[in-house]
Every structure is written in C-alpha cells, then in structure tokens.
Amino acid sequence: MNTAGHTDVHGLDLAPFRGVRYDPEQVGSLAAVTSPPYDVVVRPDGLLELESSDPHNIVRLILPQATTPAARNRQAADTLHDWLAEGILAPDPLPGLYVYEQRDGDILQRGIIGALRLSEPAAGVVLPHEDVMPHVVEDRAALMRATAANLEPLLLTYPGGDSADGAAAAIERATHHKPLLSTTTEDGFSHRLWAVTDPAEIAGIQSDLAHHQALIADGHHRWATNLRLRAEHASPSPWDFGLVLLVDTARYPLRVRAIHRYLHGLPVAEALAALADSFRVRTLECSLSEARAALGAAAAESNAFLLAGDGSYHLVDRPAPGLLARTVPLGRPEAWRTLDATVLHATLLDHIWRIPDDPEHIAYIHHTEATVEKAEREGGTAVLMHPVREEVVRDLARQGVTMPRKSTSFGPKPATGLVLRDLAF
C-alpha cells in the first residue's frame, strides 16, 4: 500500500490499496455473494438465507458459524485463504482508490473507498458519535486478527462544500468510464465500482480530503476495533489504516434511520403498566406505517416511543419533567439530555424497567418490521424509535459528546463483499 508522503497530514489521510474482489467468472453472481454489514444481518433467518444464496457469500467471512469463537475465527481465516488460493477472490493488479455508487430510484449515493489513516477522537479528524459495546469490539478484533483483513468498509461522511475540484471532480470523471463491476442486490439497489489508479488523480483526491474531518456514520465498533489492533502492532504497519467509504454529504445526503430495541424478557403489558404514572400511553389500532407516522408527530413535541409485541401499537410520550430531572445525567449538552435514546436508556431501561444493556436482555435491530415480528413471536417488547437529524449528530460529535450506542442508522450502507482489503497485499 502506498502511504509515502502523508504522515504530516492533519485532516483525512486516504491511501490507495490493492482491493481484493470476487472474480465474476468464479461465482454465480456478484449480488449473490454480497451481504449487508455484519450488524444489520438479521440472525438466524437472514444469515441462513445469505449462506444459501451462494457457497461463497461474504457472510461466511464476516459471520462465520462454528461452535466456539476461536473456531469461528479460524474458519473465517481458512475460508479467506482458500478462496484466494482458488481464485474466488483476487487482488487487483494496481493499488488504487475506488469510486463506489449506489442507486435506487431517486436515491443516488457516491463516495470513495480507500485505506484511511487511523486517528484517536481527540485528534478531531474522525469524529465518533456513539458509544461502543466492549464485547462487540473484542469479537470483531478477534476476527480481524485471525483474517488480517478489513472485510467491510466503514461509512464515513464529510461536508465537501461547493468546490467542484478534488474528490468531487474525480468521482464525476470516474463514472464516465466502464465500471469494474455492476450488480443489483435483492434490496433493489444497483452498485457500481470504479478504480482510480492514476497517481495525479489520487494525489488530487488526497489533497482535497486532507482539509476535511469526517463523521462516523456507520461502523463505530469496527473503528474502535481498528484502533485496538493498531495499538497491538509497531508502527508503521498496514494496521495503521482501516477500510472506509467516504461520502460527501453536501452532494449526497444520507438518510438517517433509527435502530430499534427488542427487550427479550419484558412482556408488553408489564412494560406499559410500569409507565402508567410517568408517561402518556395511548393504544393505536392502526397499521404499522400509520403508527410510525404518529410516532413522528409525537417526537416533534416530546420524547416518544412506540411499543409493540402484543398485536397493537402503543404510543408512549410526554414523560413527567420531574422524572427526567431525576434520571437523566447532568453535565451534558441539552441536545444530548433530550435525545430519545438518552431518555430510553437513562429513564426507561435503567430506572423504570431496570433492564441491563447486554445481549441477554436487549437486541438492537435495524428493520422495523423484523423488530415487531420478533416481539410478537417471542412475547417480549419492541421499542420502536424515531430517527435523529444528522445535524444534531454532527454537532454533538464536534463537541466530543457521544450518543448512547446504536442511536442512529445512516444509509444507504455499502454492500459488504464488493471490495475487501487484505493486509498481506
């Protein structure tokens, strides 16, 4: 990987790398070997569906299945080695940056995939906005140690401004050429990828990005994992960099969605009974889309949540001010103290329901319908959230304030499996 001449950069330092990609002639279809990011795959149904779609689906690397964590990670490493030896996966001949496009109807997102120099939050170059769960970081770190590869890119955003030079111009020029790959995944999104290998073109992109800072839109745990692994290796090394997709949100605004909670051991009736004296609770006899619209309207006025799992939707809003004053921590900006996720965790989960924030008690699910279905099938409570605005997220991140984990879901997320970074190349 060519990283010479960039150690003095104070902004984003994006280096070219030899992308590892599927050989289209060796797999059934590129769409059949891709996957959503590891934490979006709904397990076990979604995992089994991806595994059965193609014997070489990338999910066998990002979510290997075996009896123990050590066996899973060893299996992923062996699988990656085998696929490279068999030519299922192969490194591109030249190092480059990759222009990546996602399109679905009126949604168009373009960005640049590269190896980004890692930095601590205090450096102010890459801004996290959510806390992370240590057990997830350890799980991802063990997998990455075993495979010595970045198997999926993080999604980072930066406001590029009005300039038509640098990265913006390079993206535009790349899309006028024939792409390396073009495929449409099951969710309806079309994906195209181009390699930028010209040194002058790469230098122009790097010079532009060096003046910007980025917000982690998706991949906080993988970023924390990268930092942990960097600390384990003497610098300079390939571990000083991580695989990212950088999107200029001045040109391609992302959608921000909520991440919902499923409470395993709490039936809806019990959850509602505990809220009777401290929140307004209304039962809505309507469709899920209508219930979500009601949630959006309520969230504009106060903290609001939608509970489901018993066949109905229950709108919970207007918390008692005294309750919030007693339960929400002080010493943080007002924008943080009034977040729905803050109130959910500090007031509802910690104080009223007394539910620990661990996998035995809470599942974090991106898909609204899947959260409701799981609650109705298993008898627990789905807590549906309203999304946070991106400007609130960025403002808090710039203040160095992290939101409760899994507060936001930015998208569209890059498909996993289109380009990998093997640290051996």
Short mmCIF file of C-alpha atoms in Angstrom, two decimals:
data_model
loop_
_atom_site.label_atom_id
_atom_site.label_comp_id
_atom_site.label_asym_id
_atom_site.label_seq_id
_atom_site.Cartn_x
_atom_site.Cartn_y
_atom_site.Cartn_z
CA MET A 1 0.00 0.00 0.00
CA ASN A 2 1.41 3.38 -0.99
CA THR A 3 1.37 5.61 2.09
CA ALA A 4 4.52 7.64 1.44
CA GLY A 5 4.37 11.39 1.94
CA HIS A 6 1.21 11.56 4.05
CA THR A 7 2.39 11.33 7.65
CA ASP A 8 2.15 15.12 8.16
CA VAL A 9 -1.49 15.42 7.10
CA HIS A 10 -3.78 16.88 9.76
CA GLY A 11 -7.04 16.05 8.01
CA LEU A 12 -8.22 12.87 6.33
CA ASP A 13 -5.31 10.81 5.01
CA LEU A 14 -6.67 8.34 2.45
CA ALA A 15 -4.25 5.88 0.88
CA PRO A 16 -4.70 3.65 -2.18
CA PHE A 17 -4.65 -0.13 -1.72
CA ARG A 18 -4.91 -3.27 -3.80
CA GLY A 19 -8.56 -4.15 -3.46
CA VAL A 20 -9.45 -7.82 -3.17
CA ARG A 21 -12.56 -8.62 -5.19
CA TYR A 22 -14.62 -11.60 -6.31
CA ASP A 23 -13.84 -12.98 -9.77
CA PRO A 24 -17.26 -12.76 -11.51
CA GLU A 25 -16.47 -15.88 -13.52
CA GLN A 26 -15.94 -17.91 -10.34
CA VAL A 27 -19.24 -17.08 -8.60
CA GLY A 28 -22.87 -17.36 -9.55
CA SER A 29 -23.43 -13.60 -9.43
CA LEU A 30 -21.89 -10.68 -7.60
CA ALA A 31 -25.23 -9.89 -5.98
CA ALA A 32 -25.43 -13.43 -4.57
CA VAL A 33 -22.08 -13.13 -2.75
CA THR A 34 -22.74 -9.74 -1.11
CA SER A 35 -24.26 -9.07 2.29
CA PRO A 36 -25.41 -6.15 4.42
CA PRO A 37 -22.91 -5.09 7.14
CA TYR A 38 -22.46 -7.78 9.81
CA ASP A 39 -24.58 -5.96 12.40
CA VAL A 40 -27.53 -5.48 10.02
CA VAL A 41 -27.89 -9.17 9.15
CA VAL A 42 -30.98 -10.43 10.96
CA ARG A 43 -29.96 -13.69 12.58
CA PRO A 44 -30.62 -16.56 12.22
CA ASP A 45 -33.05 -16.25 9.28
CA GLY A 46 -31.10 -13.64 7.33
CA LEU A 47 -27.83 -15.44 7.97
CA LEU A 48 -29.17 -18.75 6.65
CA GLU A 49 -30.66 -17.02 3.61
CA LEU A 50 -27.32 -15.41 2.76
CA GLU A 51 -25.38 -18.63 3.32
CA SER A 52 -27.71 -20.49 0.97
CA SER A 53 -27.68 -17.80 -1.74
CA ASP A 54 -24.16 -18.78 -2.83
CA PRO A 55 -21.49 -21.05 -1.29
CA HIS A 56 -19.07 -18.12 -1.47
CA ASN A 57 -21.28 -15.46 0.12
CA ILE A 58 -19.19 -12.97 2.12
CA VAL A 59 -21.26 -13.71 5.24
CA ARG A 60 -19.09 -16.83 5.67
CA LEU A 61 -16.21 -14.45 6.38
CA ILE A 62 -17.93 -11.71 8.39
CA LEU A 63 -20.22 -14.02 10.43
CA PRO A 64 -18.59 -17.47 10.38
CA GLN A 65 -20.55 -20.23 12.10
CA ALA A 66 -18.83 -22.72 14.42
CA THR A 67 -19.16 -23.99 17.98
CA THR A 68 -16.69 -21.59 19.65
CA PRO A 69 -15.45 -18.05 18.93
CA ALA A 70 -11.92 -19.36 18.29
CA ALA A 71 -13.25 -21.96 15.85
CA ARG A 72 -15.37 -19.35 14.07
CA ASN A 73 -12.42 -17.02 13.56
CA ARG A 74 -10.13 -19.85 12.46
CA GLN A 75 -12.80 -20.95 9.99
CA ALA A 76 -13.07 -17.43 8.55
CA ALA A 77 -9.30 -17.21 8.13
CA ASP A 78 -9.15 -20.64 6.46
CA THR A 79 -12.05 -19.74 4.16
CA LEU A 80 -10.41 -16.47 3.11
CA HIS A 81 -7.13 -18.28 2.42
CA ASP A 82 -8.90 -20.97 0.40
CA TRP A 83 -10.87 -18.50 -1.70
CA LEU A 84 -7.71 -16.56 -2.51
CA ALA A 85 -5.85 -19.77 -3.39
CA GLU A 86 -8.72 -20.92 -5.62
CA GLY A 87 -9.07 -17.55 -7.36
CA ILE A 88 -12.58 -16.96 -5.99
CA LEU A 89 -11.14 -13.74 -4.58
CA ALA A 90 -8.19 -11.98 -6.18
CA PRO A 91 -6.25 -8.74 -5.54
CA ASP A 92 -6.39 -6.04 -8.18
CA PRO A 93 -3.09 -5.59 -10.04
CA LEU A 94 -2.55 -1.95 -9.05
CA PRO A 95 -3.19 -0.02 -5.83
CA GLY A 96 -5.98 2.49 -6.17
CA LEU A 97 -8.87 4.32 -4.62
CA TYR A 98 -12.34 3.12 -5.56
CA VAL A 99 -15.33 5.22 -6.58
CA TYR A 100 -18.49 3.49 -5.37
CA GLU A 101 -22.04 4.27 -6.47
CA GLN A 102 -25.35 3.09 -5.01
CA ARG A 103 -28.64 3.90 -6.71
CA ASP A 104 -32.27 3.04 -6.08
CA GLY A 105 -34.94 5.13 -7.76
CA ASP A 106 -34.34 8.74 -6.74
CA ILE A 107 -31.63 7.73 -4.21
CA LEU A 108 -28.09 8.26 -5.52
CA GLN A 109 -25.02 7.97 -3.34
CA ARG A 110 -21.40 8.15 -4.48
CA GLY A 111 -18.22 8.07 -2.46
CA ILE A 112 -14.59 6.97 -2.37
CA ILE A 113 -13.31 3.76 -0.80
CA GLY A 114 -9.74 3.77 0.46
CA ALA A 115 -7.44 2.93 3.37
CA LEU A 116 -7.78 5.75 5.91
CA ARG A 117 -5.06 6.52 8.43
CA LEU A 118 -6.48 5.81 11.88
CA SER A 119 -6.66 8.57 14.50
CA GLU A 120 -7.91 8.94 18.04
CA PRO A 121 -11.08 11.00 18.62
CA ALA A 122 -9.02 13.69 20.37
CA ALA A 123 -7.27 14.44 17.06
CA GLY A 124 -10.58 15.74 15.69
CA VAL A 125 -10.06 14.10 12.28
CA VAL A 126 -12.60 11.27 12.54
CA LEU A 127 -15.49 12.02 14.89
CA PRO A 128 -17.39 9.18 16.57
CA HIS A 129 -20.89 9.98 17.76
CA GLU A 130 -21.87 6.78 19.57
CA ASP A 131 -20.54 4.70 22.43
CA VAL A 132 -19.50 1.12 21.71
CA MET A 133 -20.04 -2.22 23.43
CA PRO A 134 -16.74 -3.77 24.56
CA HIS A 135 -17.79 -7.35 23.82
CA VAL A 136 -18.58 -6.45 20.20
CA VAL A 137 -15.20 -4.74 19.76
CA GLU A 138 -13.45 -7.82 21.17
CA ASP A 139 -15.44 -10.10 18.86
CA ARG A 140 -14.57 -8.03 15.76
CA ALA A 141 -10.93 -7.70 16.86
CA ALA A 142 -10.53 -11.46 17.20
CA LEU A 143 -11.98 -11.96 13.71
CA MET A 144 -9.72 -9.29 12.20
CA ARG A 145 -6.64 -10.68 13.93
CA ALA A 146 -7.38 -14.12 12.51
CA THR A 147 -8.07 -12.96 8.95
CA ALA A 148 -5.62 -10.00 8.85
CA ALA A 149 -8.14 -8.26 6.62
CA ASN A 150 -10.64 -5.41 6.53
CA LEU A 151 -13.66 -7.35 5.32
CA GLU A 152 -16.11 -4.45 5.04
CA PRO A 153 -15.73 -0.67 4.84
CA LEU A 154 -16.94 1.75 7.47
CA LEU A 155 -19.26 4.51 6.26
CA LEU A 156 -17.86 8.00 6.96
CA THR A 157 -19.33 11.33 5.90
CA TYR A 158 -17.81 14.75 5.37
CA PRO A 159 -19.34 18.04 4.14
CA GLY A 160 -17.34 18.73 1.00
CA GLY A 161 -18.64 22.23 0.35
CA ASP A 162 -19.13 23.86 -3.04
CA SER A 163 -15.77 23.06 -4.64
CA ALA A 164 -16.05 21.11 -7.88
CA ASP A 165 -12.36 20.13 -7.76
CA GLY A 166 -10.54 17.35 -5.95
CA ALA A 167 -12.58 14.37 -4.81
CA ALA A 168 -15.86 15.59 -6.33
CA ALA A 169 -14.29 16.02 -9.76
CA ALA A 170 -12.52 12.66 -9.56
CA ILE A 171 -15.76 10.89 -8.71
CA GLU A 172 -17.51 12.55 -11.64
CA ARG A 173 -14.72 11.64 -14.08
CA ALA A 174 -14.61 8.03 -12.90
CA THR A 175 -18.31 7.48 -13.56
CA HIS A 176 -17.81 8.30 -17.26
CA HIS A 177 -15.72 5.13 -17.65
CA LYS A 178 -16.75 1.49 -17.72
CA PRO A 179 -17.09 0.22 -14.14
CA LEU A 180 -15.11 -2.67 -12.68
CA LEU A 181 -18.38 -4.19 -11.59
CA SER A 182 -22.08 -3.52 -11.80
CA THR A 183 -24.72 -5.50 -9.94
CA THR A 184 -28.17 -5.11 -8.39
CA THR A 185 -28.81 -6.60 -4.97
CA GLU A 186 -32.05 -8.07 -3.66
CA ASP A 187 -33.00 -4.82 -1.92
CA GLY A 188 -33.25 -3.09 -5.31
CA PHE A 189 -30.04 -1.08 -5.05
CA SER A 190 -27.70 -1.07 -8.03
CA HIS A 191 -23.99 -0.95 -7.24
CA ARG A 192 -21.11 0.18 -9.45
CA LEU A 193 -17.40 0.36 -8.68
CA TRP A 194 -14.52 2.08 -10.49
CA ALA A 195 -10.79 2.02 -9.70
CA VAL A 196 -8.79 5.27 -9.64
CA THR A 197 -5.16 4.29 -10.20
CA ASP A 198 -3.66 7.38 -11.87
CA PRO A 199 -1.14 8.92 -9.41
CA ALA A 200 -2.12 12.50 -10.29
CA GLU A 201 -5.80 11.72 -9.82
CA ILE A 202 -5.11 10.04 -6.48
CA ALA A 203 -2.97 12.98 -5.34
CA GLY A 204 -5.80 15.41 -6.16
CA ILE A 205 -8.25 13.39 -4.07
CA GLN A 206 -5.79 13.15 -1.17
CA SER A 207 -5.05 16.87 -1.24
CA ASP A 208 -8.75 17.69 -1.10
CA LEU A 209 -9.57 15.26 1.71
CA ALA A 210 -6.62 16.49 3.79
CA HIS A 211 -8.68 19.63 4.53
CA HIS A 212 -11.67 17.76 5.93
CA GLN A 213 -12.78 15.92 9.04
CA ALA A 214 -15.26 13.05 8.90
CA LEU A 215 -18.15 11.76 10.99
CA ILE A 216 -18.51 8.02 11.54
CA ALA A 217 -21.94 7.32 10.10
CA ASP A 218 -21.77 3.53 10.39
CA GLY A 219 -19.06 1.34 11.88
CA HIS A 220 -18.22 2.64 15.38
CA HIS A 221 -17.35 -0.84 16.60
CA ARG A 222 -15.13 -1.53 13.59
CA TRP A 223 -13.38 1.83 14.07
CA ALA A 224 -12.76 1.03 17.75
CA THR A 225 -11.55 -2.41 16.64
CA ASN A 226 -9.12 -0.84 14.17
CA LEU A 227 -7.72 1.41 16.89
CA ARG A 228 -7.26 -1.54 19.25
CA LEU A 229 -5.41 -3.56 16.62
CA ARG A 230 -3.26 -0.61 15.61
CA ALA A 231 -2.10 -0.37 19.24
CA GLU A 232 -1.06 -4.05 19.12
CA HIS A 233 1.33 -3.56 16.19
CA ALA A 234 4.51 -1.48 15.90
CA SER A 235 4.10 1.46 13.55
CA PRO A 236 4.47 1.88 10.63
CA SER A 237 2.35 -1.09 9.57
CA PRO A 238 -0.75 -1.86 7.49
CA TRP A 239 -2.67 -1.82 10.79
CA ASP A 240 -2.26 1.98 10.86
CA PHE A 241 -5.05 2.17 8.27
CA GLY A 242 -8.65 0.98 8.01
CA LEU A 243 -11.04 0.44 5.11
CA VAL A 244 -13.62 3.23 4.72
CA LEU A 245 -16.17 4.65 2.32
CA LEU A 246 -16.13 8.46 2.42
CA VAL A 247 -19.30 10.21 1.25
CA ASP A 248 -19.60 13.96 0.70
CA THR A 249 -23.00 14.70 2.25
CA ALA A 250 -23.09 18.18 0.71
CA ARG A 251 -23.62 16.36 -2.59
CA TYR A 252 -25.10 13.07 -1.44
CA PRO A 253 -27.07 13.49 1.80
CA LEU A 254 -27.51 10.26 3.72
CA ARG A 255 -30.76 9.04 5.15
CA VAL A 256 -30.82 8.70 8.92
CA ARG A 257 -32.94 5.93 10.37
CA ALA A 258 -33.48 4.72 13.90
CA ILE A 259 -32.20 1.47 15.38
CA HIS A 260 -34.90 -0.25 17.40
CA ARG A 261 -34.67 -2.25 20.62
CA TYR A 262 -36.15 -5.64 21.41
CA LEU A 263 -36.48 -6.44 25.12
CA HIS A 264 -36.34 -10.21 25.48
CA GLY A 265 -37.82 -10.76 28.92
CA LEU A 266 -40.32 -7.93 29.24
CA PRO A 267 -43.91 -8.53 28.05
CA VAL A 268 -45.72 -5.51 26.62
CA ALA A 269 -48.39 -5.46 29.34
CA GLU A 270 -45.74 -5.35 32.04
CA ALA A 271 -43.78 -2.64 30.22
CA LEU A 272 -46.87 -0.45 29.86
CA ALA A 273 -48.00 -0.94 33.46
CA ALA A 274 -44.67 0.38 34.71
CA LEU A 275 -45.10 3.57 32.66
CA ALA A 276 -48.63 4.44 33.73
CA ASP A 277 -47.70 7.17 36.22
CA SER A 278 -44.82 8.78 34.35
CA PHE A 279 -45.64 8.83 30.60
CA ARG A 280 -48.72 9.36 28.48
CA VAL A 281 -49.66 6.00 26.95
CA ARG A 282 -52.09 5.62 24.04
CA THR A 283 -53.02 2.40 22.23
CA LEU A 284 -53.28 2.83 18.46
CA GLU A 285 -55.47 0.46 16.45
CA CYS A 286 -53.87 1.07 13.07
CA SER A 287 -51.23 -0.15 10.63
CA LEU A 288 -47.50 -0.02 11.34
CA SER A 289 -47.00 2.81 8.84
CA GLU A 290 -49.75 4.86 10.50
CA ALA A 291 -48.31 4.13 13.93
CA ARG A 292 -44.86 5.28 12.78
CA ALA A 293 -46.41 8.49 11.44
CA ALA A 294 -48.00 9.07 14.85
CA LEU A 295 -44.61 8.46 16.47
CA GLY A 296 -43.02 11.07 14.21
CA ALA A 297 -45.66 13.64 15.11
CA ALA A 298 -45.30 12.95 18.83
CA ALA A 299 -41.49 13.05 18.65
CA ALA A 300 -41.68 16.62 17.34
CA GLU A 301 -43.23 17.66 20.66
CA SER A 302 -41.50 15.48 23.29
CA ASN A 303 -39.62 12.24 23.78
CA ALA A 304 -41.70 9.49 22.20
CA PHE A 305 -41.52 5.73 21.66
CA LEU A 306 -43.70 3.09 20.05
CA LEU A 307 -44.12 -0.19 21.93
CA ALA A 308 -45.28 -3.34 20.14
CA GLY A 309 -45.42 -7.08 20.56
CA ASP A 310 -48.99 -7.82 21.66
CA GLY A 311 -50.73 -7.18 18.33
CA SER A 312 -51.24 -3.44 18.93
CA TYR A 313 -49.07 -0.32 18.85
CA HIS A 314 -48.73 1.76 21.99
CA LEU A 315 -47.52 5.36 21.70
CA VAL A 316 -45.56 6.43 24.77
CA ASP A 317 -44.74 10.14 25.07
CA ARG A 318 -44.79 13.24 27.32
CA PRO A 319 -42.56 11.98 30.16
CA ALA A 320 -43.03 13.71 33.51
CA PRO A 321 -40.46 16.54 33.75
CA GLY A 322 -39.61 15.65 37.32
CA LEU A 323 -38.82 12.09 36.30
CA LEU A 324 -36.41 13.29 33.60
CA ALA A 325 -34.76 15.69 36.04
CA ARG A 326 -34.10 12.81 38.44
CA THR A 327 -32.92 10.21 35.93
CA VAL A 328 -31.13 11.92 33.01
CA PRO A 329 -27.47 12.67 33.87
CA LEU A 330 -26.36 16.28 34.17
CA GLY A 331 -23.16 17.72 32.75
CA ARG A 332 -24.03 17.11 29.10
CA PRO A 333 -25.44 19.48 26.45
CA GLU A 334 -29.19 19.95 26.37
CA ALA A 335 -29.28 18.38 22.91
CA TRP A 336 -27.87 15.17 24.40
CA ARG A 337 -30.10 15.22 27.51
CA THR A 338 -33.24 15.44 25.37
CA LEU A 339 -32.37 12.69 22.89
CA ASP A 340 -34.90 9.87 22.75
CA ALA A 341 -32.06 7.37 23.09
CA THR A 342 -30.79 9.13 26.22
CA VAL A 343 -34.24 9.07 27.83
CA LEU A 344 -34.79 5.47 26.76
CA HIS A 345 -31.59 4.25 28.39
CA ALA A 346 -31.38 6.54 31.43
CA THR A 347 -35.06 6.74 32.32
CA LEU A 348 -36.86 3.71 30.89
CA LEU A 349 -34.25 0.94 30.80
CA ASP A 350 -32.15 1.92 33.83
CA HIS A 351 -34.75 3.46 36.14
CA ILE A 352 -38.24 2.17 35.32
CA TRP A 353 -37.75 -1.23 33.70
CA ARG A 354 -34.33 -1.93 35.28
CA ILE A 355 -33.06 -3.84 32.27
CA PRO A 356 -29.27 -4.28 31.83
CA ASP A 357 -27.88 -3.19 28.48
CA ASP A 358 -26.42 -6.54 27.45
CA PRO A 359 -27.24 -9.08 24.70
CA GLU A 360 -29.13 -11.35 27.09
CA HIS A 361 -31.71 -8.64 27.66
CA ILE A 362 -31.66 -6.28 24.66
CA ALA A 363 -31.31 -6.85 20.93
CA TYR A 364 -30.61 -3.95 18.56
CA ILE A 365 -32.46 -4.38 15.26
CA HIS A 366 -32.36 -2.09 12.21
CA HIS A 367 -35.52 -3.32 10.49
CA THR A 368 -38.81 -2.08 11.92
CA GLU A 369 -40.96 -4.99 10.74
CA ALA A 370 -38.41 -7.54 11.95
CA THR A 371 -38.39 -5.96 15.42
CA VAL A 372 -42.19 -6.14 15.68
CA GLU A 373 -42.33 -9.69 14.33
CA LYS A 374 -39.70 -10.86 16.80
CA ALA A 375 -41.61 -9.31 19.71
CA GLU A 376 -44.90 -10.87 18.64
CA ARG A 377 -43.27 -14.26 18.07
CA GLU A 378 -41.30 -14.38 21.32
CA GLY A 379 -43.52 -12.42 23.69
CA GLY A 380 -41.16 -9.57 24.51
CA THR A 381 -41.43 -5.84 23.84
CA ALA A 382 -40.35 -4.00 20.72
CA VAL A 383 -39.35 -0.38 21.35
CA LEU A 384 -39.51 1.50 18.05
CA MET A 385 -37.52 4.72 17.82
CA HIS A 386 -37.78 7.90 15.77
CA PRO A 387 -34.59 8.87 13.87
CA VAL A 388 -32.29 11.70 14.95
CA ARG A 389 -31.43 14.50 12.49
CA GLU A 390 -27.91 14.34 11.06
CA GLU A 391 -27.08 17.92 12.09
CA VAL A 392 -27.78 17.04 15.75
CA VAL A 393 -25.45 14.05 15.48
CA ARG A 394 -22.65 16.09 13.87
CA ASP A 395 -22.98 19.00 16.32
CA LEU A 396 -22.69 16.68 19.33
CA ALA A 397 -19.75 14.84 17.75
CA ARG A 398 -17.90 18.12 17.23
CA GLN A 399 -18.36 18.85 20.94
CA GLY A 400 -16.82 15.47 21.73
CA VAL A 401 -20.13 14.17 23.09
CA THR A 402 -21.07 10.60 22.21
CA MET A 403 -24.68 9.47 21.96
CA PRO A 404 -25.98 6.24 23.52
CA ARG A 405 -24.85 3.32 21.40
CA LYS A 406 -26.95 2.31 18.42
CA SER A 407 -28.71 5.68 18.36
CA THR A 408 -28.68 6.09 14.59
CA SER A 409 -28.55 4.14 11.35
CA PHE A 410 -27.16 6.10 8.42
CA GLY A 411 -27.71 4.81 4.92
CA PRO A 412 -27.60 3.56 2.36
CA LYS A 413 -24.81 1.42 3.77
CA PRO A 414 -22.14 -0.01 1.47
CA ALA A 415 -22.72 -3.59 0.43
CA THR A 416 -20.22 -5.96 2.00
CA GLY A 417 -18.27 -8.12 -0.44
CA LEU A 418 -17.66 -5.75 -3.34
CA VAL A 419 -14.10 -4.85 -2.31
CA LEU A 420 -12.00 -6.10 0.63
CA ARG A 421 -8.61 -5.05 1.99
CA ASP A 422 -6.25 -7.91 2.75
CA LEU A 423 -3.33 -6.59 4.79
CA ALA A 424 -0.98 -9.02 3.05
CA PHE A 425 -1.24 -7.13 -0.27
#
